[in-house]
């Protein structure tokens, strides 16, 4: 069974994919990006080719090359590198999973297929299981993001019995505002040492209260240092300072109405 070096916890930056002005991937800045995260933001875990990295808008070969560059540049500097390998095609997803294992990533994550959608838990788990089986030595994370996939199967239902089906299952990346569902996932699986990574940065403090063990998000690229201060305040039970940090970070994040103006799907729209 896959066992991570240690449980993935703390902040995980969902990396953007740097582009040149001609729409080509700008591999040349990834080394500097790693240094910036580690040295300026105090963030040593990354999530590559996810929503923020626009993995689903890249070709398979681009996704492989991006993953490779992050793993090469992050070696001996970053703690854990998780590669998102979700795709509509099971074969492509398996190919990406195998590639992640080959290049030495620390884990893989997969979203639910979002065009011809799984209509129940078993169908979704079977899809995830086939992808996970393509990289049997890598920790596997389910990436729950119902507002974007349209797959509304509750994470708590999905997690029930998942390790029997997917032995490499190590955790959940939960990008949804349903804190009841999140809290139930944590409560029912606490003894299994899974990672519960929250993905709505604006609500991280509430998710910590519900038992989040870490967070994956776009804002940790530039608010990592501040958010680490919030995690420390929470740890020492200084809730008033923690709340202040969380409130300050709201101001840096576009509100859903601004997002809607920019024709980007906001959380409240779906
Ligand atoms: C829809 C979306 O992009 N959500 C972000 C959040 O970090 C989000 O940008 C943040 O909460 C600001 O709204 C993450 O959950 C996505 C993520 O981690 C990823 O890039 O895979």
Coordinates of C-alpha atoms and ligand atoms in Angstrom, one line a residue:
X1 CA 0.0 0.0 0.0
X2 CA 1.2 3.5 -0.7
X3 CA 2.4 5.3 2.3
X4 CA 3.3 9.0 2.1
X5 CA 6.6 10.2 3.7
X6 CA 4.2 11.7 6.2
X7 CA 0.6 12.9 6.1
X8 CA 0.2 15.9 3.8
X9 CA -0.6 18.8 6.0
X10 CA -0.4 22.5 6.3
X11 CA -0.6 24.7 3.2
X12 CA -0.4 23.4 -0.3
X13 CA -0.1 26.1 -3.1
X14 CA -2.3 25.3 -6.1
X15 CA 0.2 26.5 -8.7
X16 CA -0.6 28.5 -11.7
X17 CA 0.9 27.4 -15.0
X18 CA 3.2 30.2 -16.2
X19 CA 2.7 31.2 -19.8
X20 CA 4.5 33.4 -22.2
X21 CA 2.7 36.1 -24.0
X22 CA 2.5 33.8 -27.0
X23 CA 0.5 31.2 -25.1
X24 CA 3.4 28.8 -24.6
X25 CA 4.2 27.4 -21.2
X26 CA 7.0 29.4 -19.6
X27 CA 9.1 26.6 -18.1
X28 CA 12.0 28.9 -17.4
X29 CA 10.4 30.6 -14.4
X30 CA 9.3 27.5 -12.5
X31 CA 12.6 27.3 -10.6
X32 CA 12.2 30.9 -9.4
X33 CA 8.6 30.1 -8.5
X34 CA 9.7 27.2 -6.3
X35 CA 12.2 29.5 -4.5
X36 CA 9.6 32.2 -4.1
X37 CA 7.1 29.8 -2.5
X38 CA 9.6 28.3 -0.1
X39 CA 11.5 31.5 0.8
X40 CA 8.9 34.2 0.6
X41 CA 5.7 32.4 1.4
X42 CA 6.9 29.5 3.7
X43 CA 4.9 27.1 1.5
X44 CA 6.6 23.7 0.8
X45 CA 3.8 21.7 -0.7
X46 CA 2.3 22.2 -4.2
X47 CA -0.7 21.0 -6.2
X48 CA 0.1 21.0 -9.9
X49 CA -2.2 21.0 -13.0
X50 CA -5.3 21.6 -10.9
X51 CA -8.0 24.2 -11.3
X52 CA -5.6 27.1 -10.7
X53 CA -3.0 25.5 -13.0
X54 CA -5.6 25.0 -15.7
X55 CA -4.5 21.4 -16.2
X56 CA -7.7 20.6 -18.0
X57 CA -7.0 23.2 -20.6
X58 CA -3.5 21.8 -21.4
X59 CA -2.7 18.9 -23.7
X60 CA -1.6 15.6 -22.1
X61 CA 2.0 16.2 -23.2
X62 CA 1.9 19.7 -21.8
X63 CA 0.6 18.4 -18.5
X64 CA 3.4 15.8 -18.4
X65 CA 6.0 18.4 -19.1
X66 CA 4.7 20.8 -16.5
X67 CA 4.6 18.1 -13.9
X68 CA 8.1 17.1 -14.7
X69 CA 9.5 20.6 -14.4
X70 CA 7.9 21.1 -11.0
X71 CA 9.3 17.8 -9.7
X72 CA 12.7 18.5 -11.1
X73 CA 12.9 22.1 -9.8
X74 CA 11.2 21.2 -6.5
X75 CA 13.5 18.3 -5.6
X76 CA 15.2 18.8 -2.2
X77 CA 13.3 22.1 -1.8
X78 CA 9.7 21.1 -1.6
X79 CA 8.2 18.6 0.8
X80 CA 5.4 17.1 -1.3
X81 CA 4.3 17.5 -4.9
X82 CA 0.8 16.3 -5.8
X83 CA -0.1 16.1 -9.4
X84 CA -3.7 16.4 -10.5
X85 CA -4.3 13.7 -13.2
X86 CA -8.1 13.9 -13.6
X87 CA -9.4 13.8 -17.2
X88 CA -12.5 12.9 -19.1
X89 CA -10.8 9.9 -20.6
X90 CA -9.9 7.1 -18.2
X91 CA -6.9 6.1 -20.4
X92 CA -5.5 9.6 -20.3
X93 CA -6.0 9.8 -16.6
X94 CA -4.1 6.5 -16.2
X95 CA -1.4 7.7 -18.5
X96 CA -0.9 10.8 -16.4
X97 CA -1.0 8.8 -13.1
X98 CA 1.7 6.5 -14.5
X99 CA 3.8 9.5 -15.6
X100 CA 3.4 11.1 -12.1
X101 CA 4.8 7.9 -10.6
X102 CA 7.6 7.6 -13.0
X103 CA 8.9 11.2 -12.4
X104 CA 8.8 10.8 -8.6
X105 CA 5.7 12.8 -7.6
X106 CA 4.5 12.4 -4.0
X107 CA 0.8 11.8 -4.8
X108 CA -1.9 12.1 -7.4
X109 CA -5.4 13.7 -7.2
X110 CA -8.4 13.1 -9.4
X111 CA -11.7 15.1 -9.9
X112 CA -14.9 13.4 -11.0
X113 CA -15.4 13.2 -14.8
X114 CA -17.6 16.1 -15.6
X115 CA -19.2 15.7 -19.0
X116 CA -20.7 12.2 -19.0
X117 CA -21.0 12.3 -15.2
X118 CA -21.1 9.4 -12.8
X119 CA -24.6 9.3 -11.4
X120 CA -23.9 7.4 -8.3
X121 CA -21.1 6.7 -5.8
X122 CA -20.2 3.3 -7.1
X123 CA -19.6 4.5 -10.7
X124 CA -17.4 7.3 -9.4
X125 CA -15.4 5.1 -7.1
X126 CA -14.9 2.6 -9.9
X127 CA -13.5 5.4 -12.1
X128 CA -11.2 6.6 -9.3
X129 CA -10.1 3.1 -8.5
X130 CA -9.0 2.4 -12.1
X131 CA -6.9 5.6 -12.1
X132 CA -5.4 4.9 -8.7
X133 CA -4.5 1.4 -9.8
X134 CA -2.3 2.8 -12.6
X135 CA 0.0 4.3 -9.9
X136 CA -0.1 1.7 -7.1
X137 CA 2.8 3.2 -5.2
X138 CA 1.4 6.7 -5.1
X139 CA -0.9 8.2 -2.4
X140 CA -4.2 9.0 -4.0
X141 CA -6.4 12.0 -3.2
X142 CA -10.0 12.5 -4.3
X143 CA -10.5 16.1 -5.5
X144 CA -14.1 17.1 -4.6
X145 CA -15.1 20.3 -6.5
X146 CA -18.8 19.9 -7.2
X147 CA -19.4 23.6 -8.3
X148 CA -17.1 23.0 -11.3
X149 CA -17.6 19.3 -12.1
X150 CA -21.4 19.3 -11.5
X151 CA -21.0 16.0 -9.6
X152 CA -22.9 16.5 -6.4
X153 CA -22.2 13.1 -4.7
X154 CA -21.5 14.1 -1.1
X155 CA -17.9 13.5 -0.1
X156 CA -18.9 11.9 3.1
X157 CA -20.9 9.2 1.1
X158 CA -17.9 8.7 -1.2
X159 CA -15.4 8.2 1.6
X160 CA -17.6 5.5 3.2
X161 CA -15.6 2.3 2.6
X162 CA -13.2 3.9 0.1
X163 CA -10.0 2.4 1.3
X164 CA -11.3 -1.1 0.7
X165 CA -11.8 -0.2 -2.9
X166 CA -8.8 2.1 -3.3
X167 CA -6.0 0.9 -1.0
X168 CA -3.8 3.9 -1.9
X169 CA -6.5 6.4 -0.8
X170 CA -4.8 9.0 1.5
X171 CA -7.1 11.9 1.6
X172 CA -9.6 14.4 0.3
X173 CA -9.2 17.8 -1.3
X174 CA -12.5 19.4 -0.5
X175 CA -13.2 22.5 -2.6
X176 CA -16.8 23.2 -1.5
X177 CA -18.6 25.4 1.0
X178 CA -20.6 22.6 2.5
X179 CA -18.9 22.5 5.9
X180 CA -21.4 19.9 7.2
X181 CA -20.3 17.4 4.6
X182 CA -16.6 18.3 5.3
X183 CA -17.0 17.9 9.0
X184 CA -18.8 14.5 8.6
X185 CA -15.9 13.3 6.4
X186 CA -13.4 14.2 9.1
X187 CA -15.5 12.7 11.9
X188 CA -16.1 9.4 10.2
X189 CA -12.5 8.9 9.1
X190 CA -10.4 10.5 11.7
X191 CA -8.9 7.2 12.9
X192 CA -7.6 6.4 9.4
X193 CA -5.1 9.2 9.3
X194 CA -6.4 10.6 6.1
X195 CA -5.4 14.1 5.0
X196 CA -8.4 16.5 4.9
X197 CA -7.4 19.4 2.8
X198 CA -9.8 22.3 2.5
X199 CA -10.0 24.2 -0.8
X200 CA -12.1 27.3 -0.2
X201 CA -9.5 29.7 1.1
X202 CA -12.0 32.3 2.3
X203 CA -13.4 29.7 4.7
X204 CA -10.3 28.0 5.9
X205 CA -10.7 29.1 9.5
X206 CA -14.1 27.5 9.7
X207 CA -12.7 24.3 8.1
X208 CA -9.9 24.2 10.7
X209 CA -12.6 24.2 13.4
X210 CA -14.2 21.2 11.6
X211 CA -10.9 19.4 11.6
X212 CA -9.1 20.2 8.4
X213 CA -5.5 18.9 8.5
X214 CA -4.4 21.3 5.7
X215 CA -5.5 23.4 2.8
X216 CA -4.9 23.5 -1.0
X217 CA -5.6 26.8 -2.7
X218 CA -4.7 29.5 -5.2
X219 CA -4.2 32.2 -2.6
X220 CA -1.4 30.4 -0.8
X221 CA 0.8 31.4 -3.8
X222 CA 0.8 35.0 -2.4
X223 CA -0.9 34.8 1.0
X224 CA 1.0 31.8 2.2
X225 CA 3.0 33.7 4.9
X226 CA -0.1 35.4 6.3
X227 CA -2.2 32.2 6.2
X228 CA 0.6 30.3 8.0
X229 CA 0.3 33.0 10.7
X230 CA -3.4 32.2 10.9
X231 CA -2.6 28.4 11.2
X232 CA -0.2 29.2 14.0
X233 CA -2.7 31.4 15.8
X234 CA -5.3 28.7 15.5
X235 CA -2.9 26.1 16.9
X236 CA -2.2 28.2 20.0
X237 CA -5.9 28.8 20.4
X238 CA -5.7 32.5 19.7
X239 CA -8.9 32.6 17.8
X240 CA -9.3 36.4 17.7
X241 CA -5.9 36.8 15.9
X242 CA -6.8 33.8 13.6
X243 CA -10.1 35.5 12.7
X244 CA -8.3 38.8 12.0
X245 CA -6.0 37.0 9.6
X246 CA -8.9 35.3 7.8
X247 CA -10.8 38.6 7.5
X248 CA -7.8 40.3 6.1
X249 CA -7.4 37.6 3.5
X250 CA -11.1 38.2 2.4
X251 CA -10.1 41.6 1.2
X252 CA -7.5 40.1 -1.2
X253 CA -9.9 37.7 -2.8
X254 CA -12.4 38.9 -5.5
X255 CA -16.0 38.6 -4.3
X256 CA -18.3 36.4 -6.2
X257 CA -20.0 39.4 -7.8
X258 CA -16.6 40.5 -9.2
X259 CA -15.9 37.0 -10.3
X260 CA -19.3 36.9 -12.1
X261 CA -18.5 40.2 -13.8
X262 CA -15.4 38.5 -15.2
X263 CA -17.6 35.6 -16.4
X264 CA -15.8 33.2 -14.1
X265 CA -18.1 30.8 -12.2
X266 CA -18.4 32.1 -8.6
X267 CA -19.2 29.8 -5.7
X268 CA -22.6 31.4 -5.2
X269 CA -23.7 30.9 -8.7
X270 CA -23.9 27.2 -8.8
Ligands
LIG1 C1 -12.5 27.3 -7.8 C2 -11.1 27.5 -7.4 O1 -10.2 27.9 -8.2 N1 -10.8 27.2 -6.1 C3 -9.5 27.3 -5.6 C4 -9.5 28.2 -4.3 O2 -8.2 28.3 -3.9 C5 -10.0 29.6 -4.7 O3 -9.2 30.1 -5.8 C6 -9.9 30.5 -3.5 O4 -10.7 30.0 -2.5 C7 -10.4 31.9 -3.9 O5 -11.8 31.9 -4.2 C8 -9.0 25.9 -5.2 O6 -9.9 25.2 -4.5 C9 -8.6 25.2 -6.4 C10 -7.4 24.4 -6.3 O7 -6.9 24.2 -5.3 C11 -6.8 24.0 -7.5 O8 -6.2 24.8 -8.2 O9 -6.9 22.8 -7.9

